[in-house]
């Protein structure tokens, strides 16, 4: 399957005659994420999640450093009873385990969120690319990052972003309308 796709892509760009007959558009995936309203919203959501997860890790790290400082202070340790010292060591162990758990969760959650963001953006870009291809009578729309070079006149990234922004605005308006309709109290019907 991969060889066939690669061969087809090679034939697509390898033949000047074919390329001149085919109407090709190229889109920069990264630019669509960075500049579209949807991409900015997804990045904002991802950053908020990262901040929340970082906050948990930082709080635990602070507690861990505090306990570690006490364990390294010989005067402080001498002032404790053997039972209190054991409790402090147990707290340190618990915080270390908690820290490891939070770090593992942090990376897993962020990796999953990043994957979901990329999947959603891929779907949005593909939908926009289909609409733009129909509008511009294009036979192919390729990801710019797959090409070593493509002539600037084939770049349709700005058109894709415009289409994505229009779709985003429509979705936002629909959500707002639905939200307003849900908040309105039901109309009282007169009983007969």
GROMACS .gro file of C-alpha atoms in nm:
model
  192
    1UNK     CA    1   0.000   0.000   0.000
    2UNK     CA    2   0.276   0.243   0.100
    3UNK     CA    3   0.479   0.165  -0.212
    4UNK     CA    4   0.176   0.224  -0.433
    5UNK     CA    5   0.103   0.558  -0.263
    6UNK     CA    6   0.466   0.662  -0.287
    7UNK     CA    7   0.479   0.558  -0.653
    8UNK     CA    8   0.160   0.751  -0.727
    9UNK     CA    9   0.298   1.058  -0.552
   10UNK     CA   10   0.624   1.023  -0.746
   11UNK     CA   11   0.435   0.998  -1.073
   12UNK     CA   12   0.222   1.294  -0.975
   13UNK     CA   13   0.519   1.523  -0.927
   14UNK     CA   14   0.764   1.351  -1.158
   15UNK     CA   15   0.584   1.412  -1.482
   16UNK     CA   16   0.578   1.774  -1.596
   17UNK     CA   17   0.315   1.693  -1.857
   18UNK     CA   18   0.090   1.536  -1.596
   19UNK     CA   19   0.149   1.823  -1.352
   20UNK     CA   20   0.056   2.077  -1.614
   21UNK     CA   21  -0.271   1.893  -1.683
   22UNK     CA   22  -0.354   1.837  -1.318
   23UNK     CA   23  -0.471   2.129  -1.111
   24UNK     CA   24  -0.273   2.100  -0.790
   25UNK     CA   25  -0.295   2.295  -0.469
   26UNK     CA   26  -0.062   2.272  -0.173
   27UNK     CA   27  -0.148   2.354   0.185
   28UNK     CA   28   0.090   2.419   0.473
   29UNK     CA   29  -0.049   2.214   0.761
   30UNK     CA   30   0.154   2.393   1.032
   31UNK     CA   31   0.046   2.736   0.908
   32UNK     CA   32  -0.318   2.628   0.915
   33UNK     CA   33  -0.280   2.528   1.280
   34UNK     CA   34  -0.093   2.845   1.373
   35UNK     CA   35  -0.312   3.096   1.189
   36UNK     CA   36  -0.666   2.958   1.171
   37UNK     CA   37  -0.923   3.036   1.438
   38UNK     CA   38  -0.978   2.666   1.500
   39UNK     CA   39  -0.606   2.602   1.529
   40UNK     CA   40  -0.560   2.890   1.772
   41UNK     CA   41  -0.850   2.762   1.984
   42UNK     CA   42  -0.706   2.410   1.987
   43UNK     CA   43  -0.364   2.545   2.084
   44UNK     CA   44  -0.523   2.751   2.363
   45UNK     CA   45  -0.706   2.442   2.495
   46UNK     CA   46  -0.384   2.242   2.481
   47UNK     CA   47  -0.192   2.515   2.665
   48UNK     CA   48  -0.460   2.536   2.937
   49UNK     CA   49  -0.438   2.160   2.988
   50UNK     CA   50  -0.058   2.180   3.003
   51UNK     CA   51  -0.078   2.455   3.266
   52UNK     CA   52  -0.320   2.253   3.479
   53UNK     CA   53  -0.098   1.948   3.466
   54UNK     CA   54   0.214   2.155   3.532
   55UNK     CA   55   0.050   2.305   3.838
   56UNK     CA   56   0.000   1.960   3.993
   57UNK     CA   57   0.359   1.862   3.923
   58UNK     CA   58   0.497   2.192   4.057
   59UNK     CA   59   0.296   2.169   4.382
   60UNK     CA   60   0.417   1.817   4.445
   61UNK     CA   61   0.773   1.913   4.352
   62UNK     CA   62   0.762   2.201   4.601
   63UNK     CA   63   0.642   1.968   4.877
   64UNK     CA   64   0.912   1.719   4.785
   65UNK     CA   65   1.186   1.984   4.805
   66UNK     CA   66   1.055   2.104   5.141
   67UNK     CA   67   1.065   1.754   5.289
   68UNK     CA   68   1.403   1.687   5.127
   69UNK     CA   69   1.541   2.004   5.287
   70UNK     CA   70   1.424   1.885   5.628
   71UNK     CA   71   1.581   1.542   5.575
   72UNK     CA   72   1.913   1.704   5.481
   73UNK     CA   73   1.911   1.934   5.787
   74UNK     CA   74   2.094   1.736   6.056
   75UNK     CA   75   1.991   1.976   6.335
   76UNK     CA   76   1.627   1.942   6.240
   77UNK     CA   77   1.654   1.561   6.228
   78UNK     CA   78   1.817   1.554   6.574
   79UNK     CA   79   1.522   1.749   6.715
   80UNK     CA   80   1.277   1.483   6.594
   81UNK     CA   81   1.180   1.166   6.769
   82UNK     CA   82   1.266   0.844   6.584
   83UNK     CA   83   0.897   0.797   6.505
   84UNK     CA   84   0.864   1.152   6.363
   85UNK     CA   85   1.178   1.097   6.153
   86UNK     CA   86   1.031   0.776   6.010
   87UNK     CA   87   0.706   0.960   5.932
   88UNK     CA   88   0.903   1.232   5.752
   89UNK     CA   89   1.089   0.970   5.548
   90UNK     CA   90   0.755   0.801   5.465
   91UNK     CA   91   0.613   1.138   5.354
   92UNK     CA   92   0.918   1.188   5.133
   93UNK     CA   93   0.870   0.844   4.976
   94UNK     CA   94   0.498   0.913   4.919
   95UNK     CA   95   0.572   1.247   4.753
   96UNK     CA   96   0.836   1.087   4.530
   97UNK     CA   97   0.589   0.823   4.417
   98UNK     CA   98   0.322   1.089   4.369
   99UNK     CA   99   0.565   1.298   4.166
  100UNK     CA  100   0.653   1.004   3.941
  101UNK     CA  101   0.284   0.924   3.894
  102UNK     CA  102   0.198   1.287   3.807
  103UNK     CA  103   0.488   1.311   3.562
  104UNK     CA  104   0.382   0.992   3.386
  105UNK     CA  105   0.020   1.108   3.371
  106UNK     CA  106   0.136   1.452   3.255
  107UNK     CA  107   0.321   1.314   2.955
  108UNK     CA  108   0.050   1.064   2.867
  109UNK     CA  109  -0.230   1.321   2.887
  110UNK     CA  110  -0.037   1.578   2.686
  111UNK     CA  111   0.062   1.324   2.424
  112UNK     CA  112  -0.299   1.210   2.390
  113UNK     CA  113  -0.429   1.570   2.378
  114UNK     CA  114  -0.172   1.658   2.112
  115UNK     CA  115  -0.274   1.355   1.907
  116UNK     CA  116  -0.642   1.450   1.933
  117UNK     CA  117  -0.565   1.810   1.838
  118UNK     CA  118  -0.373   1.698   1.529
  119UNK     CA  119  -0.652   1.458   1.431
  120UNK     CA  120  -0.915   1.731   1.465
  121UNK     CA  121  -0.703   1.978   1.269
  122UNK     CA  122  -0.639   1.717   0.999
  123UNK     CA  123  -1.015   1.668   0.963
  124UNK     CA  124  -1.080   2.043   0.950
  125UNK     CA  125  -0.805   2.101   0.694
  126UNK     CA  126  -0.926   1.809   0.482
  127UNK     CA  127  -1.284   1.942   0.485
  128UNK     CA  128  -1.165   2.292   0.393
  129UNK     CA  129  -0.935   2.150   0.124
  130UNK     CA  130  -1.226   1.965  -0.035
  131UNK     CA  131  -1.435   2.285  -0.051
  132UNK     CA  132  -1.147   2.494  -0.184
  133UNK     CA  133  -1.062   2.225  -0.440
  134UNK     CA  134  -1.419   2.234  -0.569
  135UNK     CA  135  -1.420   2.616  -0.578
  136UNK     CA  136  -1.086   2.635  -0.762
  137UNK     CA  137  -1.145   2.325  -0.976
  138UNK     CA  138  -0.840   2.146  -0.832
  139UNK     CA  139  -0.780   1.778  -0.887
  140UNK     CA  140  -0.529   1.740  -0.603
  141UNK     CA  141  -0.456   1.912  -0.274
  142UNK     CA  142  -0.137   1.797  -0.106
  143UNK     CA  143   0.031   1.875   0.222
  144UNK     CA  144   0.308   2.126   0.149
  145UNK     CA  145   0.535   1.944   0.393
  146UNK     CA  146   0.542   1.641   0.162
  147UNK     CA  147   0.709   1.842  -0.114
  148UNK     CA  148   1.068   1.955  -0.136
  149UNK     CA  149   0.952   2.238  -0.355
  150UNK     CA  150   0.625   2.360  -0.495
  151UNK     CA  151   0.576   2.677  -0.694
  152UNK     CA  152   0.417   2.958  -0.490
  153UNK     CA  153   0.120   2.984  -0.725
  154UNK     CA  154   0.011   2.636  -0.617
  155UNK     CA  155  -0.001   2.734  -0.248
  156UNK     CA  156  -0.363   2.759  -0.133
  157UNK     CA  157  -0.295   2.780   0.239
  158UNK     CA  158  -0.459   3.121   0.278
  159UNK     CA  159  -0.773   2.996   0.102
  160UNK     CA  160  -0.781   2.692   0.329
  161UNK     CA  161  -0.746   2.911   0.640
  162UNK     CA  162  -1.024   3.140   0.517
  163UNK     CA  163  -1.253   2.839   0.464
  164UNK     CA  164  -1.158   2.697   0.805
  165UNK     CA  165  -1.231   3.031   0.973
  166UNK     CA  166  -1.572   3.051   0.805
  167UNK     CA  167  -1.656   2.699   0.923
  168UNK     CA  168  -1.532   2.781   1.272
  169UNK     CA  169  -1.745   3.098   1.286
  170UNK     CA  170  -2.051   2.902   1.168
  171UNK     CA  171  -1.996   2.635   1.433
  172UNK     CA  172  -1.951   2.900   1.703
  173UNK     CA  173  -2.273   3.071   1.595
  174UNK     CA  174  -2.461   2.740   1.600
  175UNK     CA  175  -2.329   2.662   1.949
  176UNK     CA  176  -2.427   3.009   2.069
  177UNK     CA  177  -2.777   2.970   1.926
  178UNK     CA  178  -2.818   2.627   2.085
  179UNK     CA  179  -2.693   2.759   2.417
  180UNK     CA  180  -2.934   3.052   2.406
  181UNK     CA  181  -3.223   2.821   2.319
  182UNK     CA  182  -3.140   2.592   2.610
  183UNK     CA  183  -3.130   2.886   2.852
  184UNK     CA  184  -3.470   3.020   2.751
  185UNK     CA  185  -3.749   2.903   2.978
  186UNK     CA  186  -4.015   2.694   2.807
  187UNK     CA  187  -4.316   2.895   2.700
  188UNK     CA  188  -4.626   2.843   2.912
  189UNK     CA  189  -4.910   2.704   2.714
  190UNK     CA  190  -5.258   2.804   2.823
  191UNK     CA  191  -5.451   2.517   2.967
  192UNK     CA  192  -5.798   2.478   2.825
   0.00000   0.00000   0.00000
